[in-house]
Amino acid sequence: MVFDDRSPIYLQIADQIKNDIVTGALAEDEQVMSTNQYASFYRINPATAAKGFAQLVDEGVLYKKRGIGMFVSPNARELLRTGRRKAFFSEVVDPMIREARAIGVPLKDVVQHIEKEDK
Amino acid sequence: MTGLGVRTDNLTVTFGDQVALDGLDLRLAPGKIHGLLGRNGSGKSTLAAVLAGFRQPGVGRVLLDGGDLGEAREPYENAVVTSRVCLIRESGDLYDAAPVKNMLGLAASLRPYWDADLAGDLLDRFEIPMRKRVQKLSRGKKSALGVVLGLASRAPLTIFDESYLGMDVPSRQLFYDALLADYAEVPRTIVLSTHLVSEVSPMLEEVVILDRGRLVTQSPVDSLRGRGASIVGPAAAVDELTTGLAVLAEQRLGGTKSSTVLGDLDETLVRQARSAGLEIGPVGLQDLFVHLTATNSKEGDR
């Protein structure tokens, strides 16, 4: 993973881990890398990695076991999917509609295309 | 050992009529990796030399404290302090006629926290032969030797002043890996002075940006990322929106204008911009650095 210079790295770390949870690459109750492992693997400052992990603990996505490490919360996947569903129409569908209009694709063609997928 | 804290009060250094450091008031928190960024001639190396006691402040003072030093002390002409501050410059400050082995012996005798195992391991990884004389090493290997001495000293304040410029990309990555691994094991105060902003910035926790001997800004590096924004659109609309904002740079192409501003844009402003048909984009750290230290940059710490 290459970090982007244009937004805080700790947020990018948190987003990447969330993504891994949503796609199932990280399972619930699975242990995640330690902050030092993460920092040396991605060549980033350990405090930055720790901040990203702390954010996920605050959001209930990860939980800590004292002296052992951090794990994916049992309900993390559902929690994240619910959050993303809320933003799905405004962030994914609306821009698609705008693009379709701009380039002259009739919305009924879009609907047809989607219905084909659903069968 | 947590590392030394740094404090400078009105630190001023002049060379003839040239001012290298101009009334610098700086605090570096102990135990963090700090980036010291600035263009050539901005005062980075002079600051590093004063912190290490290589040079006496003209006006003002430098105080180091914490770790096993306890109360704050000045580094200049104080062997207890300077043995705990390791400055590695690009030249390496090496004795050319001496074999590598002797350079390690010298460092071992001067540095209270010297780790010989780490030094041996790093020499292997950088493929530096122990018996060779320093003058027979290539520029890259000399730089690497400097880096080895800096890391294995495990000094509570370790400063790398562009020490890795002579190293090729794979060697620099070896250095970054070794630095992070050893820092995780023995946290200490580390200062990386550089203008390779994008390469080094992920490893930093704090940045200090100097320009012409003055402090431009000091901030956690992650909060500097995303602190700049570029606003692009019809010139009149851009001007209207950026009134009252800290504008770092402006560019015009026909009727279109692009302004780079510093500071978090609040939501009202973002909505206002969108409805006026303006585009807002993030500005990377490297670009922000360029704008903040540009010769025509508007003055001050915003």
PDB file of N, CA and C in Angstrom, chain A residues 3-12 36 39-40 42-48 51, chain B residues 33 173 176-177 180 183-184 198 201-205 222 225-226 282-286:
ATOM      1  N   PHE A   3       0.960   5.230   0.576  1.00  0.00           N
ATOM      2  CA  PHE A   3       0.142   6.250   1.211  1.00  0.00           C
ATOM      3  C   PHE A   3       0.155   7.531   0.403  1.00  0.00           C
ATOM      4  N   ASP A   4      -0.979   8.167   0.405  1.00  0.00           N
ATOM      5  CA  ASP A   4      -1.173   9.392  -0.328  1.00  0.00           C
ATOM      6  C   ASP A   4      -0.737  10.554   0.571  1.00  0.00           C
ATOM      7  N   ASP A   5      -0.054  11.481  -0.040  1.00  0.00           N
ATOM      8  CA  ASP A   5       0.526  12.610   0.677  1.00  0.00           C
ATOM      9  C   ASP A   5      -0.515  13.678   1.011  1.00  0.00           C
ATOM     10  N   ARG A   6      -1.762  13.447   0.550  1.00  0.00           N
ATOM     11  CA  ARG A   6      -2.713  14.548   0.596  1.00  0.00           C
ATOM     12  C   ARG A   6      -3.798  14.404   1.659  1.00  0.00           C
ATOM     13  N   SER A   7      -3.735  13.322   2.429  1.00  0.00           N
ATOM     14  CA  SER A   7      -4.636  13.233   3.569  1.00  0.00           C
ATOM     15  C   SER A   7      -3.904  12.500   4.685  1.00  0.00           C
ATOM     16  N   PRO A   8      -4.328  12.709   5.945  1.00  0.00           N
ATOM     17  CA  PRO A   8      -3.587  12.113   7.054  1.00  0.00           C
ATOM     18  C   PRO A   8      -3.422  10.603   6.898  1.00  0.00           C
ATOM     19  N   ILE A   9      -2.198  10.104   7.145  1.00  0.00           N
ATOM     20  CA  ILE A   9      -1.909   8.689   6.956  1.00  0.00           C
ATOM     21  C   ILE A   9      -2.718   7.828   7.921  1.00  0.00           C
ATOM     22  N   TYR A  10      -2.951   8.326   9.156  1.00  0.00           N
ATOM     23  CA  TYR A  10      -3.668   7.480  10.108  1.00  0.00           C
ATOM     24  C   TYR A  10      -5.079   7.179   9.614  1.00  0.00           C
ATOM     25  N   LEU A  11      -5.694   8.135   8.900  1.00  0.00           N
ATOM     26  CA  LEU A  11      -7.025   7.889   8.329  1.00  0.00           C
ATOM     27  C   LEU A  11      -6.951   6.878   7.196  1.00  0.00           C
ATOM     28  N   GLN A  12      -5.864   6.954   6.417  1.00  0.00           N
ATOM     29  CA  GLN A  12      -5.701   5.999   5.318  1.00  0.00           C
ATOM     30  C   GLN A  12      -5.507   4.583   5.850  1.00  0.00           C
ATOM     31  N   ASN A  36       3.821  -1.818  15.722  1.00  0.00           N
ATOM     32  CA  ASN A  36       5.224  -1.816  15.292  1.00  0.00           C
ATOM     33  C   ASN A  36       5.442  -2.658  14.033  1.00  0.00           C
ATOM     34  N   ALA A  39       4.032  -0.589  11.258  1.00  0.00           N
ATOM     35  CA  ALA A  39       4.901   0.556  10.947  1.00  0.00           C
ATOM     36  C   ALA A  39       6.114   0.117  10.144  1.00  0.00           C
ATOM     37  N   SER A  40       6.740  -1.001  10.548  1.00  0.00           N
ATOM     38  CA  SER A  40       7.949  -1.363   9.805  1.00  0.00           C
ATOM     39  C   SER A  40       7.581  -1.957   8.446  1.00  0.00           C
ATOM     40  N   TYR A  42       5.071  -1.086   6.470  1.00  0.00           N
ATOM     41  CA  TYR A  42       4.719  -0.013   5.525  1.00  0.00           C
ATOM     42  C   TYR A  42       5.671   1.183   5.586  1.00  0.00           C
ATOM     43  N   ARG A  43       6.742   1.069   6.378  1.00  0.00           N
ATOM     44  CA  ARG A  43       7.709   2.167   6.529  1.00  0.00           C
ATOM     45  C   ARG A  43       7.041   3.465   6.958  1.00  0.00           C
ATOM     46  N   ILE A  44       6.299   3.401   8.039  1.00  0.00           N
ATOM     47  CA  ILE A  44       5.692   4.634   8.541  1.00  0.00           C
ATOM     48  C   ILE A  44       5.996   4.773  10.022  1.00  0.00           C
ATOM     49  N   ASN A  45       5.764   5.960  10.525  1.00  0.00           N
ATOM     50  CA  ASN A  45       6.029   6.243  11.931  1.00  0.00           C
ATOM     51  C   ASN A  45       5.112   5.406  12.834  1.00  0.00           C
ATOM     52  N   PRO A  46       5.670   4.743  13.863  1.00  0.00           N
ATOM     53  CA  PRO A  46       4.834   3.909  14.741  1.00  0.00           C
ATOM     54  C   PRO A  46       3.702   4.689  15.413  1.00  0.00           C
ATOM     55  N   ALA A  47       3.943   5.953  15.738  1.00  0.00           N
ATOM     56  CA  ALA A  47       2.893   6.740  16.394  1.00  0.00           C
ATOM     57  C   ALA A  47       1.719   6.974  15.448  1.00  0.00           C
ATOM     58  N   THR A  48       2.034   7.113  14.157  1.00  0.00           N
ATOM     59  CA  THR A  48       0.974   7.295  13.157  1.00  0.00           C
ATOM     60  C   THR A  48       0.130   6.029  13.053  1.00  0.00           C
ATOM     61  N   LYS A  51      -2.083   5.669  16.009  1.00  0.00           N
ATOM     62  CA  LYS A  51      -3.236   6.571  15.957  1.00  0.00           C
ATOM     63  C   LYS A  51      -4.347   5.996  15.076  1.00  0.00           C
TER      64      LYS A  51
ATOM     65  N   ILE B  33      10.168  11.136  16.222  1.00  0.00           N
ATOM     66  CA  ILE B  33      10.962  11.338  15.003  1.00  0.00           C
ATOM     67  C   ILE B  33      10.503  12.658  14.377  1.00  0.00           C
ATOM     68  N   GLN B 173      16.448   2.738   1.470  1.00  0.00           N
ATOM     69  CA  GLN B 173      15.335   1.979   2.044  1.00  0.00           C
ATOM     70  C   GLN B 173      15.819   1.067   3.166  1.00  0.00           C
ATOM     71  N   TYR B 176      15.998   3.338   6.085  1.00  0.00           N
ATOM     72  CA  TYR B 176      14.689   3.638   6.669  1.00  0.00           C
ATOM     73  C   TYR B 176      14.176   2.446   7.479  1.00  0.00           C
ATOM     74  N   ASP B 177      14.356   1.239   6.935  1.00  0.00           N
ATOM     75  CA  ASP B 177      13.906   0.036   7.647  1.00  0.00           C
ATOM     76  C   ASP B 177      14.655  -0.135   8.964  1.00  0.00           C
ATOM     77  N   LEU B 180      13.527   2.536  11.557  1.00  0.00           N
ATOM     78  CA  LEU B 180      12.220   2.282  12.182  1.00  0.00           C
ATOM     79  C   LEU B 180      12.278   1.084  13.125  1.00  0.00           C
ATOM     80  N   TYR B 183      14.242   2.152  16.223  1.00  0.00           N
ATOM     81  CA  TYR B 183      13.465   3.146  16.974  1.00  0.00           C
ATOM     82  C   TYR B 183      12.340   2.469  17.750  1.00  0.00           C
ATOM     83  N   ALA B 184      11.733   1.439  17.141  1.00  0.00           N
ATOM     84  CA  ALA B 184      10.667   0.706  17.837  1.00  0.00           C
ATOM     85  C   ALA B 184      11.237  -0.003  19.065  1.00  0.00           C
ATOM     86  N   SER B 198       8.819  13.874   0.238  1.00  0.00           N
ATOM     87  CA  SER B 198       7.834  12.811   0.069  1.00  0.00           C
ATOM     88  C   SER B 198       8.404  11.452   0.455  1.00  0.00           C
ATOM     89  N   SER B 201       8.667  11.712   4.659  1.00  0.00           N
ATOM     90  CA  SER B 201       7.569  12.168   5.518  1.00  0.00           C
ATOM     91  C   SER B 201       6.731  11.064   6.175  1.00  0.00           C
ATOM     92  N   PRO B 202       6.532   9.884   5.540  1.00  0.00           N
ATOM     93  CA  PRO B 202       5.728   8.872   6.249  1.00  0.00           C
ATOM     94  C   PRO B 202       6.356   8.410   7.568  1.00  0.00           C
ATOM     95  N   MET B 203       7.684   8.569   7.696  1.00  0.00           N
ATOM     96  CA  MET B 203       8.342   8.088   8.913  1.00  0.00           C
ATOM     97  C   MET B 203       8.319   9.103  10.046  1.00  0.00           C
ATOM     98  N   LEU B 204       7.873  10.314   9.738  1.00  0.00           N
ATOM     99  CA  LEU B 204       7.946  11.389  10.727  1.00  0.00           C
ATOM    100  C   LEU B 204       6.693  11.448  11.586  1.00  0.00           C
ATOM    101  N   GLU B 205       6.871  11.995  12.796  1.00  0.00           N
ATOM    102  CA  GLU B 205       5.703  12.299  13.615  1.00  0.00           C
ATOM    103  C   GLU B 205       5.458  13.807  13.620  1.00  0.00           C
ATOM    104  N   ASP B 222       0.952  14.594  10.260  1.00  0.00           N
ATOM    105  CA  ASP B 222      -0.327  14.127   9.729  1.00  0.00           C
ATOM    106  C   ASP B 222      -1.372  15.237   9.678  1.00  0.00           C
ATOM    107  N   ARG B 225      -0.806  17.209   6.449  1.00  0.00           N
ATOM    108  CA  ARG B 225      -1.367  16.580   5.246  1.00  0.00           C
ATOM    109  C   ARG B 225      -2.837  16.961   5.148  1.00  0.00           C
ATOM    110  N   GLY B 226      -3.236  17.451   4.036  1.00  0.00           N
ATOM    111  CA  GLY B 226      -4.640  17.812   3.878  1.00  0.00           C
ATOM    112  C   GLY B 226      -4.966  19.180   4.435  1.00  0.00           C
ATOM    113  N   PRO B 282      -7.275  18.580  -2.716  1.00  0.00           N
ATOM    114  CA  PRO B 282      -6.265  18.589  -1.667  1.00  0.00           C
ATOM    115  C   PRO B 282      -4.894  18.957  -2.226  1.00  0.00           C
ATOM    116  N   VAL B 283      -4.022  19.424  -1.342  1.00  0.00           N
ATOM    117  CA  VAL B 283      -2.654  19.746  -1.745  1.00  0.00           C
ATOM    118  C   VAL B 283      -1.721  18.835  -0.969  1.00  0.00           C
ATOM    119  N   GLY B 284      -0.820  18.171  -1.665  1.00  0.00           N
ATOM    120  CA  GLY B 284       0.110  17.249  -1.017  1.00  0.00           C
ATOM    121  C   GLY B 284       1.139  17.975  -0.174  1.00  0.00           C
ATOM    122  N   LEU B 285       1.761  17.197   0.718  1.00  0.00           N
ATOM    123  CA  LEU B 285       2.748  17.753   1.632  1.00  0.00           C
ATOM    124  C   LEU B 285       3.913  18.403   0.887  1.00  0.00           C
ATOM    125  N   GLN B 286       4.373  17.711  -0.153  1.00  0.00           N
ATOM    126  CA  GLN B 286       5.503  18.224  -0.929  1.00  0.00           C
ATOM    127  C   GLN B 286       5.165  19.586  -1.546  1.00  0.00           C
TER     128      GLN B 286
END
